[in-house]
XYZ file of N, CA and C in Angstrom:
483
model
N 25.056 -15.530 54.106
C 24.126 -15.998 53.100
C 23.376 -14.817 52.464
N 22.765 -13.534 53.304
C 21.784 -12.432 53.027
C 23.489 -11.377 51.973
N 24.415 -11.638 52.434
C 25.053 -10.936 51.382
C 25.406 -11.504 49.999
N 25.248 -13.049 49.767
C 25.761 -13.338 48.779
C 24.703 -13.089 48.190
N 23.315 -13.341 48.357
C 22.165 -12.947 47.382
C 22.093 -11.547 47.238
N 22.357 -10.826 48.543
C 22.540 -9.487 47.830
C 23.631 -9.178 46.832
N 24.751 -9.673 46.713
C 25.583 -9.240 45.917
C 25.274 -10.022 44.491
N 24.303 -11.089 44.859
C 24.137 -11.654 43.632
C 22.800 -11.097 42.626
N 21.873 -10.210 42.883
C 21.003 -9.055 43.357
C 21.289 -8.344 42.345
N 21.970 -7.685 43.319
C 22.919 -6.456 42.360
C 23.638 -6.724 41.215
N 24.468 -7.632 41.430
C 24.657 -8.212 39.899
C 23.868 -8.120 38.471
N 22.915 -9.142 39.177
C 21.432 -9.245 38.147
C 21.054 -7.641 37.538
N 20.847 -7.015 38.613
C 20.375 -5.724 38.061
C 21.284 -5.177 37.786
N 22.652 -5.132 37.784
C 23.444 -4.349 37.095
C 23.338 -4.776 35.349
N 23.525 -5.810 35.500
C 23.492 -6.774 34.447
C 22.176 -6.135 33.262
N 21.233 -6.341 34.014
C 19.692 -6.117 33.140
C 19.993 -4.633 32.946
N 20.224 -3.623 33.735
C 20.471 -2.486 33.565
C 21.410 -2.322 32.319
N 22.611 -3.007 32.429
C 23.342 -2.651 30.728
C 22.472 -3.191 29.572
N 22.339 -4.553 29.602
C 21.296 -4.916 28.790
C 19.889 -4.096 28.382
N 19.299 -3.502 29.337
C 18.079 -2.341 28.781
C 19.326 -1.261 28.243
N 19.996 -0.519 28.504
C 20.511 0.347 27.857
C 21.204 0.133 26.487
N 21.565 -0.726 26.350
C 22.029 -1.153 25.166
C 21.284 -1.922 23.988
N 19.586 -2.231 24.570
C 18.846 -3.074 23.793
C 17.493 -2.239 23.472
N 17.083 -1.359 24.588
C 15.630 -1.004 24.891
C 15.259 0.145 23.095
N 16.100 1.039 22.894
C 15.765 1.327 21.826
C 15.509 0.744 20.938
N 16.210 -0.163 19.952
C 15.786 -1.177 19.127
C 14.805 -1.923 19.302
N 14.443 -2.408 20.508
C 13.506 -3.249 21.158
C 12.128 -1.924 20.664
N 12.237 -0.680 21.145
C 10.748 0.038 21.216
C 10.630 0.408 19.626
N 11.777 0.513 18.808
C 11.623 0.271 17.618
C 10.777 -0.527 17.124
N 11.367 -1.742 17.389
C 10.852 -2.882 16.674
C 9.216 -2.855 17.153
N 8.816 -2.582 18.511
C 7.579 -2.220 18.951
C 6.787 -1.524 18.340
N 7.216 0.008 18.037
C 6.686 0.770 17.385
C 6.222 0.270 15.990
N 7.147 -0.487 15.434
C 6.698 -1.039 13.908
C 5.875 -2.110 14.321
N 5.420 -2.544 15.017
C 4.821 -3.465 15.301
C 3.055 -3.192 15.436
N 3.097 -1.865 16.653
C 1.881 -1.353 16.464
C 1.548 -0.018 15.494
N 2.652 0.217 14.507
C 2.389 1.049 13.390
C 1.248 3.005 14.029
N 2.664 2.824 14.813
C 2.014 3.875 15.810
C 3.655 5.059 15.655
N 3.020 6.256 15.738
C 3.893 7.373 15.421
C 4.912 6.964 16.518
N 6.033 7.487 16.020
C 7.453 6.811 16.966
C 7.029 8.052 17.785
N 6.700 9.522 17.744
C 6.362 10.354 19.462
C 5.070 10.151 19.684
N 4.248 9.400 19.537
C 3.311 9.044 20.490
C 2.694 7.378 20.058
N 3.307 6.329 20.755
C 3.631 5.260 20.983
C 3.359 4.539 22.108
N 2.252 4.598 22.455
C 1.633 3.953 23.981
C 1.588 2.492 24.096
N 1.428 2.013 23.253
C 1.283 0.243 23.154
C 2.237 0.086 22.853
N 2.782 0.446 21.840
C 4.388 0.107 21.731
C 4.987 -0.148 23.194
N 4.908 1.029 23.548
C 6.088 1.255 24.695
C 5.319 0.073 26.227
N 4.100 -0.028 26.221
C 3.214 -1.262 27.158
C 3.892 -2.868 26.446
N 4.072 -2.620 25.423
C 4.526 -4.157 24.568
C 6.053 -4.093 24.994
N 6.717 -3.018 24.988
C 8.484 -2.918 25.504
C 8.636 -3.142 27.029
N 7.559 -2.820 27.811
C 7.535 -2.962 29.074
C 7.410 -4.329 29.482
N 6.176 -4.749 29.286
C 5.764 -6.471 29.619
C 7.121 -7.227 29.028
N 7.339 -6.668 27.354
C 8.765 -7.678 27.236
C 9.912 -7.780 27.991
N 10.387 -6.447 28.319
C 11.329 -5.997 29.717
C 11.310 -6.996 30.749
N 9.973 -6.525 31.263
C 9.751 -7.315 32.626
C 9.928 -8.700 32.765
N 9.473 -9.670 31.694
C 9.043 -11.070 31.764
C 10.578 -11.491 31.077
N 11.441 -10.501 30.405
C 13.004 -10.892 30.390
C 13.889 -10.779 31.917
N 13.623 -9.809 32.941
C 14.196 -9.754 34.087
C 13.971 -10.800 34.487
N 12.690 -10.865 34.879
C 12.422 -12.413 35.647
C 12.966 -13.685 35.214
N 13.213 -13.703 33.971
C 13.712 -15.076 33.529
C 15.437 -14.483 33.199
N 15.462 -13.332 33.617
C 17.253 -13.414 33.864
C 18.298 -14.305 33.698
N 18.109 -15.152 34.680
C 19.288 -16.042 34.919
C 18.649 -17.696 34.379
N 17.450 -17.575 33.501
C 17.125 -18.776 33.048
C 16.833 -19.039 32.024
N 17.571 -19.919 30.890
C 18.276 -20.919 30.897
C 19.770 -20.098 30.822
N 20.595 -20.605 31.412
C 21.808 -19.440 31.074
C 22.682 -19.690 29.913
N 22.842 -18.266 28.731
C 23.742 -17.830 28.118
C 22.297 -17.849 26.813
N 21.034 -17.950 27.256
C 20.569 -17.950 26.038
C 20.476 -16.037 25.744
N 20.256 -15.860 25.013
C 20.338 -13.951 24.180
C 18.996 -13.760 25.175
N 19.526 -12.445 25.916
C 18.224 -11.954 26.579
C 17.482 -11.284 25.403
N 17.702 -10.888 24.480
C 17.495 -9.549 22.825
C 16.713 -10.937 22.761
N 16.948 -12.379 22.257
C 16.036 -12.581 21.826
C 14.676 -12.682 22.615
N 14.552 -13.515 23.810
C 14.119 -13.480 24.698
C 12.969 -12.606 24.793
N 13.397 -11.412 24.970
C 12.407 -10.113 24.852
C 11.660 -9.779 23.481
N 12.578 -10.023 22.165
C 11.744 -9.268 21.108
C 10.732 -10.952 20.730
N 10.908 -12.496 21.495
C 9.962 -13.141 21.359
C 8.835 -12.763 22.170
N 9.019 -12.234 23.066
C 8.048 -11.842 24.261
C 7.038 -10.701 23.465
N 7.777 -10.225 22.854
C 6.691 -8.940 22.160
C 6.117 -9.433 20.611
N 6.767 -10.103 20.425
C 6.716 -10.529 19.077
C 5.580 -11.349 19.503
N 5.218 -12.724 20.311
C 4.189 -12.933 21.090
C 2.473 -12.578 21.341
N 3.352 -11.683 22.744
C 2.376 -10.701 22.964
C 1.572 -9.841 22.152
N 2.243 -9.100 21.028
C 1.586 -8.761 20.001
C 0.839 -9.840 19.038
N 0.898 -10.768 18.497
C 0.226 -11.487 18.217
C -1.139 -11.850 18.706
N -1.029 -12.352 20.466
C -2.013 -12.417 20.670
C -2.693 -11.478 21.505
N -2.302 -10.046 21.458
C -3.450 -9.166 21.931
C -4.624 -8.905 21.625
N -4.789 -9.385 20.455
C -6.367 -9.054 19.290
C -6.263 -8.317 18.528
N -7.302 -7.508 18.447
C -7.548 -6.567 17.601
C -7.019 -5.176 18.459
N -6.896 -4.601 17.315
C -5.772 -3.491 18.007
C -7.214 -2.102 18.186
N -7.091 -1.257 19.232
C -7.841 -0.373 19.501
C -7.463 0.900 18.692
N -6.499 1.402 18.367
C -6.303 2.485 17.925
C -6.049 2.193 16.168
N -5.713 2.953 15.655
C -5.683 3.193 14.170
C -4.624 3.392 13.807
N -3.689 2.091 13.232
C -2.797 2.145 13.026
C -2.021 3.502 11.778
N -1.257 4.296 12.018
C -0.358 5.306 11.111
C 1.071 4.834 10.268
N 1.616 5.358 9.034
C 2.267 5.356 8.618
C 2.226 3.775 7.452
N 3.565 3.467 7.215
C 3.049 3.227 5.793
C 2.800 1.551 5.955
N 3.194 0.900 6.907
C 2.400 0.012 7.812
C 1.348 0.066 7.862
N 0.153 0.997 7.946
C -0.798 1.066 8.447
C -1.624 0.079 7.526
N -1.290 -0.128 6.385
C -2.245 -1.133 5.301
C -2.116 -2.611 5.422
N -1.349 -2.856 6.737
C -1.058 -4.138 6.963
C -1.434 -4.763 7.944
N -2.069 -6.509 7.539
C -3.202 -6.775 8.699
C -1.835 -6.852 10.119
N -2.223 -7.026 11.113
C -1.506 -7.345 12.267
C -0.686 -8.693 12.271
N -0.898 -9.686 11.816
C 0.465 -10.664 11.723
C 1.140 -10.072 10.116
N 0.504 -9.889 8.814
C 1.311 -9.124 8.105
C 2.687 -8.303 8.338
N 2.447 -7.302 9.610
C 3.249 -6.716 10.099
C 3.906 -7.417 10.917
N 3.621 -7.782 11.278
C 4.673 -8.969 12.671
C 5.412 -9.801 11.775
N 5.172 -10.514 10.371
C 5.799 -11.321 9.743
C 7.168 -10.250 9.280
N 6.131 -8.840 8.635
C 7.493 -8.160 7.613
C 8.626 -7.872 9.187
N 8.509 -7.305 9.954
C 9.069 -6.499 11.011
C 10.097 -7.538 11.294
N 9.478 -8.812 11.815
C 10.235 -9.618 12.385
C 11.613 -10.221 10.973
N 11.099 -10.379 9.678
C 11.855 -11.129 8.682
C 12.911 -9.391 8.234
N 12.153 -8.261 8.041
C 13.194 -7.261 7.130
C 14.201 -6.263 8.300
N 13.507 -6.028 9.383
C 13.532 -5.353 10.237
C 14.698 -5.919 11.588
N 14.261 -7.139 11.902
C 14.830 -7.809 12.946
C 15.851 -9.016 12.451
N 15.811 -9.076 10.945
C 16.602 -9.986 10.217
C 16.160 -11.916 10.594
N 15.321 -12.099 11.011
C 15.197 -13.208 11.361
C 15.028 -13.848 9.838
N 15.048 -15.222 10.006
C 15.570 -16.073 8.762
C 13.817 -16.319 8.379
N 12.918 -17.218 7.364
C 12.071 -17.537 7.324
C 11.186 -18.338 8.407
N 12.278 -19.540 8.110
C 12.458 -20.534 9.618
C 12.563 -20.238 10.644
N 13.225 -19.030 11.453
C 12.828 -19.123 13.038
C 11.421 -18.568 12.803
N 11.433 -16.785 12.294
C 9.823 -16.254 12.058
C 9.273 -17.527 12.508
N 8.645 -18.310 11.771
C 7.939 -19.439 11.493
C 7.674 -20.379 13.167
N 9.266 -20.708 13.631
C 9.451 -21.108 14.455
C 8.326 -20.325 15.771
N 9.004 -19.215 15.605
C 8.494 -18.396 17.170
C 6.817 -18.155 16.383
N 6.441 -18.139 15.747
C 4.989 -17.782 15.314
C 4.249 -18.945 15.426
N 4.778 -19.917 15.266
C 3.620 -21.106 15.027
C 3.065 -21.603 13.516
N 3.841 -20.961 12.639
C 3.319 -21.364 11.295
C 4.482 -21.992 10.912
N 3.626 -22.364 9.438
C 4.574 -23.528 8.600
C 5.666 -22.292 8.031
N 6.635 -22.456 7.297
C 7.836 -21.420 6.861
C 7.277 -20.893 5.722
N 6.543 -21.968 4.634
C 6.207 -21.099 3.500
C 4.999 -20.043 3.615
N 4.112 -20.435 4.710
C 2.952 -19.183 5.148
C 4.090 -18.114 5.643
N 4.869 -17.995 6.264
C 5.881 -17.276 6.593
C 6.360 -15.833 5.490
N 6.453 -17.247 4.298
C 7.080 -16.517 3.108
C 5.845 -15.638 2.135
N 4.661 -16.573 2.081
C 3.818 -15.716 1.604
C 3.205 -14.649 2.504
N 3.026 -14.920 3.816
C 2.975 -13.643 4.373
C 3.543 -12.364 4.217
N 5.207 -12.689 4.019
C 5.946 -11.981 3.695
C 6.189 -10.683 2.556
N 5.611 -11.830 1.137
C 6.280 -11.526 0.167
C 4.423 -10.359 -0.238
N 3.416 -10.598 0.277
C 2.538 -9.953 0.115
C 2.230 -8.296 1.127
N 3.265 -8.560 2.334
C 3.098 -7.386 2.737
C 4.235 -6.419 2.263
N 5.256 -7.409 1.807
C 5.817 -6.182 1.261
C 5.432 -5.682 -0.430
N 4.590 -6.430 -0.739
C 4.442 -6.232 -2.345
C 3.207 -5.033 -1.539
N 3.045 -5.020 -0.515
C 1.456 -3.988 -0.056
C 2.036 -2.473 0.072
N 3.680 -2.627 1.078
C 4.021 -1.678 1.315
C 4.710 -1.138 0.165
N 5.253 -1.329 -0.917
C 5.807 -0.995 -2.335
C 5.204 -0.436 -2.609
N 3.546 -1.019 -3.119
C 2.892 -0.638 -4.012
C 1.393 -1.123 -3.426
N 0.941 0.458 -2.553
C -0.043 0.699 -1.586
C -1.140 0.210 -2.114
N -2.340 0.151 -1.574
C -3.696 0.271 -2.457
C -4.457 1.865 -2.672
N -4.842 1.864 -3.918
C -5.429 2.923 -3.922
C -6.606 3.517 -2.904
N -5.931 4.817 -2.495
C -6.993 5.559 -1.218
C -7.965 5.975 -1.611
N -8.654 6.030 -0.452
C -10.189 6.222 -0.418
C -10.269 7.985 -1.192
N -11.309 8.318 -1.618
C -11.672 9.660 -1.691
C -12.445 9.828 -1.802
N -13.474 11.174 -1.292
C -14.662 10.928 -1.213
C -15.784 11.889 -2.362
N -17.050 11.545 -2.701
C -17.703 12.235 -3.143
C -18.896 12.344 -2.853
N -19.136 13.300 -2.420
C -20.536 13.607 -1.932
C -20.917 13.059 -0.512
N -19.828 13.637 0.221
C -19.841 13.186 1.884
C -19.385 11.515 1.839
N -19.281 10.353 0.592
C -19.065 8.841 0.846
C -17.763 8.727 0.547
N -17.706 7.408 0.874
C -16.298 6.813 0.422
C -16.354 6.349 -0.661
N -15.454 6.742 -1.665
C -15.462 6.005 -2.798
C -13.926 5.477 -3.494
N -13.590 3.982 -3.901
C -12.749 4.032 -4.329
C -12.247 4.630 -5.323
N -10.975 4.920 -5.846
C -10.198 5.697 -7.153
C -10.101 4.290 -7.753
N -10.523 4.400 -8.905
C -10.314 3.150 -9.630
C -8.592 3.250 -10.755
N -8.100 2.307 -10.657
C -6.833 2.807 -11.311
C -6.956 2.729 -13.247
N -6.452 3.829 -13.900
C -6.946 3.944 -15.447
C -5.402 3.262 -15.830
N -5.878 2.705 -16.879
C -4.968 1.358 -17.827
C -4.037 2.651 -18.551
């Protein structure tokens, strides 16, 4: 009996072992765009790739034949959602985008998901989906004008006609 679970054990982790090697990059990708954090220094990202990791091992062998890939990038996709407010300061050209903004574009341009699942795994209706969508990427196109300052303040650049 102690060998068939061991051999069944090993399996599992052989198993999860190809699966992280063949998934975990894309996965810390998709992370990284998620917390809009420099791909070499990526700490939450890579805490959001971990918890997703982990809580995919454990559910391994349950329900069977469903996509562990999805499994995990719902787990982060998730988790990021409801962590809050993010502590650090988001970088790069993401950075102008509120936190489900980014979770909507990442998950629909990035991860190819359709309107309808997005929607599905998020909890919203499909067309908030779509306007979520269609406004963060009209953000990332065509940025808002940056701050610059005068006289030690912040002041906006106003754009000339």
């Amino acid at each position: 009996m102690r060998d068939r679970r061991g051999l069944r054990d090993a399996r599992r982790a052989q198993e999860f072992g190809g699966f992280v090697a063949g998934a975990a990059g894309r996965l810390l990708h998709t992370a990284t765009l998620l917390t809009a954090e420099a791909p070499d220094a990526n700490p939450r990202a890579r805490r959001l790739l971990t918890r997703a990791l982990a809580h995919t091992y454990a559910h391994w062998d349950h329900p069977p034949g469903e996509d562990p890939y999805d499994r995990a990038r719902e787990h982060l996709a998730t988790h990021f959602a409801h962590a809050g407010r993010q502590r650090s300061r988001p970088h790069g050209p993401l950075a102008a985008l509120s936190p489900r903004e980014r979770l909507v574009l990442v998950l629909r341009l990035y991860e190819g998901l359709a309107d309808e699942q997005t929607a599905a795994l998020l909890g919203l209706p499909a067309e908030r989906v779509r306007e979520l969508c269609d406004r963060a990427t009209a953000t990332v196109l065509h940025p808002p004008p940056k701050a610059v300052t005068r006289a030690g303040g912040p002041l906006l650049r106003r754009l000339q006609p």
